[in-house]
Amino acid sequence: MDHAADAHRTDLMTITRYVLNEQSKHAESRGDFTILLNHIVLGCKFVCSSVNKAGLAKLIGLAGETNGEEQKKLDVLSNEVFVKALVSSGRTCILVSEEDEEATFVDPAKRGRYCVCFDPLDGSSNIDCGVSIGTIFGIYMIKHDGEPTLADVLQPGKNMLAAGYCMYGSSCTLVLSTGSGVNGFTLDPSLGEFILTHPNIKIPKKGKIYSVNEGNAKNWDEPTAKFVEKCKFLNDSSPPRSLRYIGSMVADVHRTLLYGGIFLYPADKKSPNGKLRVLYEVFPMSFLMEQAGGQAFTGKQRALDLVPKTIHERSPIFLGSYDDVEEIKVLYAAQENKE
């Protein structure tokens, strides 16, 4: 028996311990935010287990339903899990979910000061082929004592208090920022705990990978087309960048965050306002990128400065390494000057 290894395992930085440590840095903290995050973590564990069971059932032929029915069931289940976990925390007042057309206003008896915007299961159509999928979330805090309204969530992303995602794949990884850097935690199934495995994540200043759905290339605007062309055919003698596109935002952004490069989901002729949702896809991922030293840009402005008008509003997005996003900003500025 390796007693040294067992002793080492007793001094693990769990996500609970990490959040409590952060809480202790703020004398005015009452622990409400810590309680809210613990309920989000519980929801992630539940959904991780459900995704694994659904994947296994498909592999061994026990599911019985069609792919679409199974996907729908898992989407609905994940949404119910997070809504119940967030409401039962007693710390939320408004919930905005990708699955619900309207925002959920929490009963006054269970109401707190936080608004949570989330996509309970992003990329769920990829379950059958084993591609990583995930939950994305962003948190705002209400700073007034009146009745909560939609205006409390229709804020620019720069006002977010925290953001993160949980990726369900070969491992279950939760990436979180509370406004002072980005940290990654991996679920240890033997302990049932998220352990700090990626402390203080910093995205490389410049990357060698670009990530975009080139099937939409014929509908792109000129700056996007020029940028992708430049990625393939560089002017100098350096090798072209590598294309990596999974089609699951959580997986593509996770790789970009760790390895550097740029993730693009531009507007095009078919989707002039872009396709990704502002509150629970664009904002949380942009918040994480900036906290890790990168940038996020909509084609017109810094992504986190955008002020959404509706809860399911869409936007184009370019996010990743600082220098790579700077390149596309230059191309859009040149286009604007021409016009």
Coordinates of N, CA and C in Angstrom, one line a residue, residues 40-263:
I40 N -24.6 24.9 -8.3 CA -24.3 24.7 -9.7 C -23.4 23.4 -9.9
V41 N -22.4 23.3 -9.0 CA -21.6 22.1 -9.0 C -22.4 20.8 -8.9
L42 N -23.3 20.8 -8.0 CA -24.2 19.6 -7.8 C -25.0 19.3 -9.1
G43 N -25.5 20.4 -9.7 CA -26.2 20.2 -11.0 C -25.2 19.6 -12.1
C44 N -24.0 20.1 -12.1 CA -23.0 19.6 -13.1 C -22.7 18.1 -12.9
K45 N -22.6 17.7 -11.6 CA -22.4 16.3 -11.3 C -23.6 15.4 -11.7
F46 N -24.8 15.9 -11.5 CA -26.0 15.1 -11.9 C -26.0 15.0 -13.4
V47 N -25.8 16.1 -14.1 CA -25.9 16.0 -15.6 C -24.8 15.1 -16.1
C48 N -23.6 15.2 -15.6 CA -22.5 14.4 -16.0 C -22.9 12.9 -15.9
S49 N -23.5 12.5 -14.8 CA -23.9 11.1 -14.6 C -25.0 10.8 -15.6
S50 N -25.9 11.7 -15.9 CA -27.0 11.4 -16.9 C -26.5 11.2 -18.3
V51 N -25.5 12.1 -18.6 CA -24.9 12.0 -20.0 C -24.2 10.7 -20.2
N52 N -23.4 10.3 -19.1 CA -22.7 9.0 -19.2 C -23.6 7.8 -19.4
K53 N -24.7 7.9 -18.6 CA -25.7 6.8 -18.7 C -26.4 6.7 -20.1
A54 N -26.7 7.9 -20.6 CA -27.3 8.0 -21.9 C -26.4 7.5 -23.0
G55 N -25.1 7.9 -22.9 CA -24.1 7.4 -23.9 C -24.0 5.9 -23.8
L56 N -23.9 5.3 -22.6 CA -23.8 3.9 -22.4 C -25.0 3.1 -23.0
A57 N -26.2 3.7 -22.7 CA -27.4 3.0 -23.2 C -27.4 3.0 -24.7
K58 N -27.0 4.0 -25.3 CA -26.9 4.0 -26.8 C -26.0 3.0 -27.3
L59 N -24.8 2.9 -26.7 CA -23.8 1.9 -27.1 C -24.2 0.5 -27.0
I60 N -25.0 0.2 -26.0 CA -25.3 -1.2 -25.8 C -26.8 -1.5 -26.2
G61 N -27.4 -0.5 -26.8 CA -28.7 -0.7 -27.4 C -29.9 -0.8 -26.4
L62 N -29.8 -0.1 -25.3 CA -30.9 -0.2 -24.3 C -31.8 1.0 -24.4
A63 N -31.5 2.0 -25.1 CA -32.2 3.2 -25.0 C -33.6 3.1 -25.6
G64 N -33.8 2.4 -26.7 CA -35.1 2.2 -27.3 C -35.7 3.3 -28.1
E65 N -35.4 4.6 -27.7 CA -36.0 5.7 -28.4 C -35.1 6.1 -29.6
T66 N -35.7 7.0 -30.4 CA -34.9 7.5 -31.5 C -33.9 8.5 -31.0
N67 N -32.9 8.8 -31.8 CA -31.9 9.7 -31.4 C -32.5 11.1 -30.9
G68 N -33.4 11.6 -31.7 CA -34.0 12.9 -31.4 C -34.8 12.9 -30.1
E69 N -35.5 11.8 -29.8 CA -36.2 11.7 -28.6 C -35.3 11.6 -27.4
E70 N -34.2 10.8 -27.5 CA -33.3 10.7 -26.4 C -32.6 12.0 -26.1
Q71 N -32.2 12.7 -27.2 CA -31.6 14.1 -27.1 C -32.5 15.0 -26.4
K72 N -33.8 15.0 -26.8 CA -34.7 15.9 -26.2 C -34.9 15.6 -24.7
K73 N -35.0 14.3 -24.4 CA -35.2 14.0 -23.0 C -34.0 14.5 -22.2
L74 N -32.8 14.3 -22.7 CA -31.6 14.7 -21.9 C -31.5 16.2 -21.8
D75 N -31.9 17.0 -22.8 CA -32.0 18.4 -22.8 C -33.0 18.9 -21.7
V76 N -34.1 18.3 -21.7 CA -35.2 18.6 -20.7 C -34.8 18.3 -19.3
L77 N -34.2 17.1 -19.2 CA -33.8 16.6 -17.9 C -32.7 17.6 -17.3
S78 N -31.7 17.9 -18.1 CA -30.6 18.8 -17.7 C -31.2 20.2 -17.2
N79 N -32.1 20.7 -18.0 CA -32.7 21.9 -17.7 C -33.5 21.9 -16.3
E80 N -34.2 20.8 -16.1 CA -35.0 20.6 -14.9 C -34.0 20.5 -13.7
V81 N -32.9 19.8 -13.9 CA -31.9 19.6 -12.8 C -31.4 21.0 -12.4
F82 N -31.0 21.8 -13.4 CA -30.4 23.1 -13.0 C -31.4 24.1 -12.5
V83 N -32.6 24.1 -13.0 CA -33.6 25.0 -12.5 C -33.9 24.7 -11.0
K84 N -34.1 23.4 -10.7 CA -34.4 23.0 -9.3 C -33.2 23.2 -8.4
A85 N -32.0 23.0 -8.9 CA -30.8 23.2 -8.1 C -30.6 24.7 -7.8
L86 N -30.8 25.5 -8.7 CA -30.7 26.9 -8.6 C -31.7 27.5 -7.7
V87 N -33.0 27.1 -7.9 CA -34.1 27.6 -7.0 C -33.9 27.2 -5.6
S88 N -33.6 25.9 -5.4 CA -33.4 25.4 -4.1 C -32.2 26.0 -3.3
S89 N -31.3 26.6 -4.0 CA -30.2 27.3 -3.3 C -30.7 28.4 -2.4
G90 N -31.9 29.0 -2.8 CA -32.4 30.1 -2.1 C -31.6 31.4 -2.3
R91 N -30.8 31.4 -3.4 CA -29.9 32.5 -3.6 C -30.1 33.2 -5.0
T92 N -31.1 32.7 -5.7 CA -31.4 33.2 -7.1 C -32.7 34.0 -7.1
C93 N -32.8 34.9 -8.1 CA -34.1 35.6 -8.3 C -34.6 35.5 -9.7
I94 N -33.7 35.4 -10.7 CA -34.1 35.2 -12.1 C -33.2 34.2 -12.7
L95 N -33.8 33.3 -13.5 CA -33.1 32.3 -14.3 C -33.4 32.4 -15.7
V96 N -32.4 32.4 -16.6 CA -32.6 32.5 -18.0 C -31.9 31.2 -18.6
S97 N -32.7 30.3 -19.2 CA -32.2 29.1 -19.7 C -32.4 29.0 -21.2
E98 N -31.5 28.4 -21.9 CA -31.7 28.2 -23.4 C -32.9 27.4 -23.7
E99 N -33.3 26.6 -22.8 CA -34.4 25.7 -23.0 C -35.8 26.3 -22.7
D100 N -35.8 27.4 -22.1 CA -37.1 28.1 -21.7 C -37.3 29.4 -22.4
E101 N -38.4 29.5 -23.1 CA -38.7 30.7 -23.9 C -38.7 32.0 -23.0
E102 N -39.3 31.9 -21.8 CA -39.4 33.0 -20.9 C -38.4 32.8 -19.7
A103 N -38.0 33.9 -19.1 CA -37.2 33.9 -17.9 C -38.0 33.4 -16.7
T104 N -37.4 32.7 -15.8 CA -38.0 32.2 -14.6 C -37.8 33.1 -13.5
F105 N -38.9 33.6 -12.9 CA -38.7 34.5 -11.7 C -39.0 33.7 -10.5
V106 N -38.0 33.6 -9.6 CA -38.1 32.7 -8.4 C -39.1 33.3 -7.4
D107 N -39.9 32.4 -6.8 CA -40.8 32.7 -5.8 C -40.2 33.6 -4.7
P108 N -40.8 34.7 -4.3 CA -40.2 35.5 -3.2 C -39.7 34.8 -2.0
A109 N -40.4 33.7 -1.6 CA -40.0 33.0 -0.4 C -38.6 32.3 -0.5
K110 N -38.2 32.1 -1.8 CA -37.0 31.4 -2.1 C -36.0 32.3 -2.8
R111 N -36.2 33.6 -2.8 CA -35.5 34.5 -3.6 C -34.2 35.0 -3.0
G112 N -33.2 35.1 -3.8 CA -31.9 35.7 -3.4 C -31.5 36.8 -4.3
R113 N -30.2 37.2 -4.4 CA -29.8 38.4 -5.1 C -29.1 38.1 -6.5
Y114 N -29.1 36.8 -6.9 CA -28.3 36.4 -8.1 C -29.2 36.1 -9.3
C115 N -28.8 36.5 -10.5 CA -29.4 36.0 -11.7 C -28.4 35.1 -12.4
V116 N -28.9 34.0 -12.9 CA -28.1 33.0 -13.5 C -28.6 32.7 -14.9
C117 N -27.8 32.9 -15.9 CA -28.1 32.6 -17.3 C -27.3 31.4 -17.7
F118 N -28.0 30.4 -18.3 CA -27.3 29.1 -18.6 C -27.9 28.4 -19.8
D119 N -27.0 27.6 -20.4 CA -27.4 26.6 -21.4 C -27.1 25.3 -20.7
P120 N -28.2 24.5 -20.4 CA -28.0 23.3 -19.5 C -27.2 22.2 -20.2
L121 N -27.4 22.1 -21.6 CA -26.7 21.1 -22.3 C -26.3 21.5 -23.7
D122 N -25.3 22.2 -23.8 CA -24.8 22.8 -25.1 C -24.2 21.7 -26.0
G123 N -24.6 21.5 -27.2 CA -24.1 20.5 -28.1 C -24.6 19.1 -27.9
S124 N -25.9 19.0 -27.4 CA -26.4 17.7 -27.0 C -26.6 16.8 -28.3
S125 N -26.7 17.4 -29.5 CA -26.9 16.6 -30.7 C -25.7 15.7 -30.9
N126 N -24.6 16.0 -30.2 CA -23.3 15.2 -30.4 C -23.2 14.0 -29.5
I127 N -24.1 13.7 -28.7 CA -24.0 12.7 -27.7 C -23.7 11.3 -28.3
D128 N -24.4 11.0 -29.4 CA -24.3 9.7 -30.0 C -22.9 9.4 -30.5
C129 N -22.2 10.4 -30.9 CA -20.8 10.2 -31.5 C -19.7 10.4 -30.5
G130 N -20.1 10.6 -29.2 CA -19.0 10.6 -28.2 C -18.3 11.9 -28.1
V131 N -18.8 13.0 -28.8 CA -18.1 14.3 -28.7 C -18.5 15.0 -27.4
S132 N -17.5 15.7 -26.9 CA -17.7 16.4 -25.6 C -18.8 17.5 -25.7
I133 N -19.7 17.5 -24.7 CA -20.7 18.5 -24.7 C -20.6 19.2 -23.3
G134 N -21.5 20.1 -23.0 CA -21.3 20.8 -21.7 C -22.4 21.7 -21.3
T135 N -22.3 22.3 -20.1 CA -23.2 23.3 -19.5 C -22.4 24.6 -19.5
I136 N -23.0 25.7 -19.8 CA -22.4 27.0 -19.8 C -23.3 27.9 -18.9
F137 N -22.6 28.7 -18.1 CA -23.4 29.6 -17.2 C -22.7 30.9 -16.9
G138 N -23.5 31.9 -16.6 CA -23.0 33.2 -16.2 C -23.8 33.7 -15.1
I139 N -23.2 34.5 -14.2 CA -23.9 34.9 -13.0 C -23.8 36.5 -12.8
Y140 N -25.0 37.1 -12.6 CA -25.1 38.5 -12.3 C -25.6 38.7 -10.9
M141 N -25.3 39.8 -10.2 CA -25.9 40.1 -8.9 C -26.7 41.3 -9.0
I142 N -27.9 41.3 -8.4 CA -28.8 42.4 -8.3 C -28.3 43.3 -7.2
K143 N -28.2 44.6 -7.4 CA -27.7 45.5 -6.4 C -28.7 46.5 -5.9
H144 N -30.0 46.2 -6.1 CA -31.1 47.0 -5.6 C -32.0 46.1 -4.8
D145 N -32.9 46.7 -4.0 CA -33.8 46.0 -3.1 C -35.2 45.9 -3.7
G146 N -35.4 46.4 -4.9 CA -36.7 46.3 -5.5 C -37.0 45.0 -6.1
E147 N -38.2 44.9 -6.8 CA -38.6 43.6 -7.4 C -37.7 43.4 -8.6
P148 N -37.2 42.2 -8.8 CA -36.3 41.9 -10.0 C -37.1 42.0 -11.3
T149 N -36.5 42.5 -12.3 CA -37.1 42.6 -13.6 C -36.1 42.1 -14.7
L150 N -36.6 42.0 -15.9 CA -35.7 41.5 -17.0 C -34.5 42.4 -17.2
A151 N -34.6 43.7 -16.8 CA -33.5 44.6 -16.9 C -32.3 44.2 -16.1
D152 N -32.6 43.4 -15.1 CA -31.5 42.9 -14.2 C -30.6 41.9 -14.9
V153 N -31.1 41.2 -16.0 CA -30.3 40.3 -16.7 C -29.9 40.8 -18.1
L154 N -30.6 41.8 -18.6 CA -30.2 42.4 -19.9 C -29.1 43.5 -19.6
Q155 N -28.0 43.0 -19.1 CA -26.9 43.9 -18.8 C -25.7 43.5 -19.7
P156 N -24.7 44.4 -19.9 CA -23.5 44.0 -20.6 C -22.8 42.9 -19.9
G157 N -22.1 42.1 -20.6 CA -21.3 41.0 -20.0 C -20.2 41.4 -19.0
K158 N -19.7 42.6 -19.2 CA -18.7 43.1 -18.3 C -19.2 43.2 -16.9
N159 N -20.5 43.2 -16.7 CA -21.1 43.3 -15.3 C -21.3 41.9 -14.7
M160 N -20.9 40.9 -15.4 CA -21.1 39.5 -14.8 C -20.1 39.4 -13.6
L161 N -20.6 38.7 -12.6 CA -19.8 38.4 -11.4 C -18.9 37.2 -11.6
A162 N -19.5 36.2 -12.3 CA -18.7 35.0 -12.5 C -19.3 34.3 -13.8
A163 N -18.5 33.4 -14.3 CA -18.9 32.6 -15.5 C -18.1 31.3 -15.5
G164 N -18.6 30.3 -16.2 CA -17.9 29.1 -16.3 C -18.6 28.1 -17.3
Y165 N -18.0 26.9 -17.4 CA -18.7 25.8 -18.2 C -18.2 24.5 -17.6
C166 N -19.0 23.5 -17.7 CA -18.6 22.2 -17.3 C -18.7 21.3 -18.5
M167 N -17.6 20.7 -18.9 CA -17.5 19.8 -20.1 C -17.6 18.4 -19.7
Y168 N -18.5 17.7 -20.4 CA -18.7 16.2 -20.2 C -18.1 15.5 -21.4
G169 N -17.0 14.8 -21.1 CA -16.3 14.1 -22.2 C -15.5 13.0 -21.6
S170 N -14.3 12.8 -22.1 CA -13.4 11.7 -21.6 C -13.2 11.9 -20.1
S171 N -13.3 13.2 -19.6 CA -13.3 13.5 -18.2 C -14.3 14.6 -18.0
C172 N -14.7 14.9 -16.8 CA -15.7 15.9 -16.5 C -14.9 17.1 -16.0
T173 N -14.8 18.2 -16.7 CA -14.0 19.3 -16.3 C -14.8 20.6 -16.2
L174 N -14.7 21.3 -15.0 CA -15.4 22.5 -14.8 C -14.4 23.7 -14.8
V175 N -14.6 24.6 -15.6 CA -13.7 25.8 -15.8 C -14.5 27.0 -15.2
L176 N -13.9 27.7 -14.3 CA -14.6 28.8 -13.6 C -13.8 30.0 -13.4
S177 N -14.4 31.2 -13.6 CA -13.8 32.4 -13.2 C -14.8 33.2 -12.3
T178 N -14.3 33.7 -11.2 CA -15.1 34.6 -10.4 C -14.5 36.1 -10.5
G179 N -13.8 36.4 -11.6 CA -13.4 37.7 -11.8 C -11.9 37.9 -11.5
S180 N -11.2 36.9 -11.0 CA -9.8 37.0 -10.7 C -9.0 35.9 -11.2
G181 N -9.1 35.7 -12.6 CA -8.4 34.6 -13.2 C -9.3 33.4 -13.5
V182 N -8.8 32.4 -14.2 CA -9.5 31.2 -14.6 C -8.9 30.0 -14.0
N183 N -9.7 29.1 -13.5 CA -9.2 27.8 -12.9 C -10.0 26.7 -13.4
G184 N -9.4 25.5 -13.6 CA -10.1 24.3 -14.1 C -10.0 23.2 -13.1
F185 N -11.2 22.6 -12.9 CA -11.3 21.5 -11.9 C -11.8 20.2 -12.6
T186 N -11.2 19.1 -12.3 CA -11.6 17.8 -12.9 C -12.3 16.9 -11.9
L187 N -13.4 16.3 -12.3 CA -14.2 15.5 -11.4 C -13.4 14.2 -11.2
D188 N -13.1 13.9 -9.9 CA -12.6 12.6 -9.5 C -13.7 11.7 -9.1
P189 N -14.0 10.7 -10.0 CA -15.2 9.8 -9.7 C -15.1 9.1 -8.4
S190 N -13.9 8.7 -8.0 CA -13.7 7.9 -6.8 C -14.0 8.8 -5.5
L191 N -13.8 10.1 -5.6 CA -14.1 11.0 -4.5 C -15.4 11.7 -4.7
G192 N -15.9 11.8 -5.9 CA -17.1 12.6 -6.2 C -16.9 14.0 -6.0
E193 N -15.6 14.5 -6.2 CA -15.3 15.9 -6.0 C -14.5 16.4 -7.2
F194 N -14.8 17.7 -7.5 CA -14.0 18.4 -8.5 C -12.7 18.9 -7.9
I195 N -11.5 18.4 -8.5 CA -10.2 18.7 -7.9 C -9.5 19.8 -8.9
L196 N -8.8 20.7 -8.3 CA -8.1 21.7 -9.1 C -7.0 21.1 -9.9
T197 N -7.1 21.0 -11.2 CA -6.1 20.4 -12.0 C -5.5 21.4 -13.0
H198 N -6.1 22.5 -13.2 CA -5.6 23.6 -14.2 C -5.7 24.9 -13.5
P199 N -4.7 25.2 -12.5 CA -4.7 26.4 -11.8 C -4.3 27.6 -12.7
N200 N -4.9 28.7 -12.5 CA -4.6 30.0 -13.2 C -4.3 29.8 -14.7
I201 N -5.3 29.4 -15.4 CA -5.2 29.2 -16.9 C -4.9 30.5 -17.6
K202 N -3.9 30.5 -18.4 CA -3.6 31.7 -19.3 C -3.5 31.2 -20.7
I203 N -4.3 31.8 -21.6 CA -4.3 31.5 -23.0 C -3.0 32.0 -23.6
P204 N -2.3 31.3 -24.5 CA -1.1 31.8 -25.2 C -1.5 33.1 -25.9
K205 N -0.6 34.0 -26.0 CA -0.8 35.3 -26.6 C -1.1 35.2 -28.1
K206 N -0.6 34.2 -28.7 CA -0.8 33.9 -30.1 C -0.9 32.4 -30.3
G207 N -1.8 31.9 -31.1 CA -2.0 30.5 -31.3 C -1.7 30.0 -32.7
K208 N -1.8 28.7 -32.9 CA -1.5 28.1 -34.2 C -2.7 27.4 -34.8
I209 N -3.9 27.6 -34.1 CA -5.1 26.9 -34.5 C -6.2 27.9 -34.7
Y210 N -7.0 27.7 -35.8 CA -8.2 28.4 -36.0 C -9.4 27.4 -36.0
S211 N -10.5 27.9 -35.5 CA -11.7 27.0 -35.3 C -12.9 27.6 -35.9
V212 N -13.5 27.1 -37.0 CA -14.6 27.7 -37.6 C -15.3 26.7 -38.5
N213 N -16.6 26.8 -38.7 CA -17.3 25.9 -39.6 C -17.2 26.5 -41.1
E214 N -16.2 25.9 -41.8 CA -15.9 26.4 -43.2 C -17.0 26.0 -44.2
G215 N -18.0 25.2 -43.7 CA -19.1 24.9 -44.6 C -20.0 26.2 -44.9
N216 N -19.8 27.2 -44.1 CA -20.6 28.4 -44.3 C -19.7 29.5 -45.0
A217 N -18.6 29.1 -45.5 CA -17.6 30.1 -46.1 C -18.3 30.9 -47.2
K218 N -19.1 30.4 -48.0 CA -19.7 31.1 -49.2 C -20.6 32.3 -48.7
N219 N -21.0 32.2 -47.4 CA -21.9 33.3 -46.9 C -21.2 34.3 -46.0
W220 N -19.9 34.2 -45.8 CA -19.1 35.0 -44.9 C -19.0 36.4 -45.5
D221 N -18.8 37.4 -44.6 CA -18.4 38.7 -45.0 C -16.9 38.8 -45.4
E222 N -16.5 39.9 -45.9 CA -15.1 40.0 -46.4 C -14.0 39.9 -45.3
P223 N -14.1 40.5 -44.2 CA -13.1 40.4 -43.1 C -12.9 38.9 -42.7
T224 N -14.0 38.2 -42.5 CA -13.9 36.8 -42.0 C -13.2 36.0 -43.1
A225 N -13.7 36.1 -44.3 CA -13.1 35.4 -45.5 C -11.6 35.7 -45.6
K226 N -11.2 36.9 -45.5 CA -9.8 37.3 -45.6 C -9.0 36.7 -44.4
F227 N -9.5 36.7 -43.2 CA -8.8 36.2 -42.1 C -8.5 34.7 -42.3
V228 N -9.6 33.9 -42.7 CA -9.4 32.5 -42.8 C -8.5 32.2 -44.0
E229 N -8.5 33.0 -45.0 CA -7.6 32.8 -46.1 C -6.2 33.0 -45.7
K230 N -6.0 34.0 -44.8 CA -4.6 34.3 -44.3 C -4.1 33.2 -43.4
C231 N -5.1 32.5 -42.7 CA -4.7 31.4 -41.8 C -4.1 30.2 -42.6
K232 N -4.7 30.1 -43.8 CA -4.2 29.0 -44.7 C -3.0 29.3 -45.5
F233 N -2.9 30.5 -46.0 CA -1.8 30.9 -46.9 C -1.1 32.2 -46.3
L234 N -0.2 31.9 -45.4 CA 0.5 33.0 -44.7 C 1.5 33.7 -45.7
N235 N 1.7 35.0 -45.5 CA 2.5 35.7 -46.4 C 4.0 35.4 -46.3
D236 N 4.4 35.1 -45.0 CA 5.8 34.8 -44.8 C 6.0 33.2 -44.9
S237 N 7.2 32.8 -44.5 CA 7.5 31.4 -44.7 C 7.0 30.5 -43.6
S238 N 6.3 31.0 -42.6 CA 5.8 30.2 -41.5 C 4.7 29.2 -42.0
P239 N 4.6 28.1 -41.4 CA 3.6 27.1 -41.8 C 2.1 27.6 -41.6
P240 N 1.2 27.2 -42.3 CA -0.2 27.6 -42.2 C -0.7 27.1 -40.8
R241 N -1.8 27.8 -40.3 CA -2.4 27.4 -39.1 C -3.2 26.1 -39.3
S242 N -3.4 25.4 -38.2 CA -4.2 24.2 -38.3 C -5.7 24.5 -38.0
L243 N -6.5 23.8 -38.8 CA -8.0 24.0 -38.6 C -8.4 22.9 -37.6
R244 N -9.1 23.2 -36.6 CA -9.7 22.3 -35.6 C -11.1 22.7 -35.3
Y245 N -12.1 22.0 -35.8 CA -13.5 22.4 -35.5 C -14.3 21.2 -35.1
I246 N -14.8 21.2 -33.9 CA -15.6 20.0 -33.3 C -17.1 20.2 -33.6
G247 N -17.5 21.5 -33.4 CA -19.0 21.7 -33.6 C -19.7 21.7 -32.3
S248 N -19.0 21.6 -31.2 CA -19.6 21.7 -29.8 C -18.8 22.9 -29.2
M249 N -19.5 24.0 -28.9 CA -18.9 25.2 -28.5 C -18.0 25.0 -27.2
V250 N -18.5 24.2 -26.3 CA -17.7 24.0 -25.0 C -16.4 23.3 -25.4
A251 N -16.4 22.3 -26.2 CA -15.2 21.6 -26.6 C -14.2 22.5 -27.4
D252 N -14.8 23.2 -28.3 CA -13.9 24.1 -29.2 C -13.3 25.2 -28.3
V253 N -14.1 25.8 -27.4 CA -13.5 26.9 -26.6 C -12.5 26.4 -25.6
H254 N -12.8 25.2 -25.0 CA -11.9 24.6 -24.1 C -10.5 24.3 -24.7
R255 N -10.5 23.8 -25.9 CA -9.2 23.6 -26.6 C -8.5 24.9 -26.9
T256 N -9.3 25.9 -27.3 CA -8.7 27.3 -27.6 C -8.1 27.9 -26.3
L257 N -8.8 27.7 -25.2 CA -8.4 28.3 -23.9 C -7.0 27.7 -23.5
L258 N -6.9 26.4 -23.7 CA -5.7 25.7 -23.3 C -4.5 25.8 -24.2
Y259 N -4.8 25.7 -25.5 CA -3.8 25.6 -26.6 C -3.5 27.0 -27.3
G260 N -4.5 27.9 -27.2 CA -4.4 29.1 -27.9 C -5.0 29.0 -29.3
G261 N -5.1 30.2 -30.0 CA -5.7 30.2 -31.3 C -7.0 31.0 -31.2
I262 N -7.9 30.8 -32.2 CA -9.1 31.6 -32.2 C -10.3 30.8 -32.6
F263 N -11.4 31.0 -32.0 CA -12.7 30.4 -32.3 C -13.6 31.5 -32.9

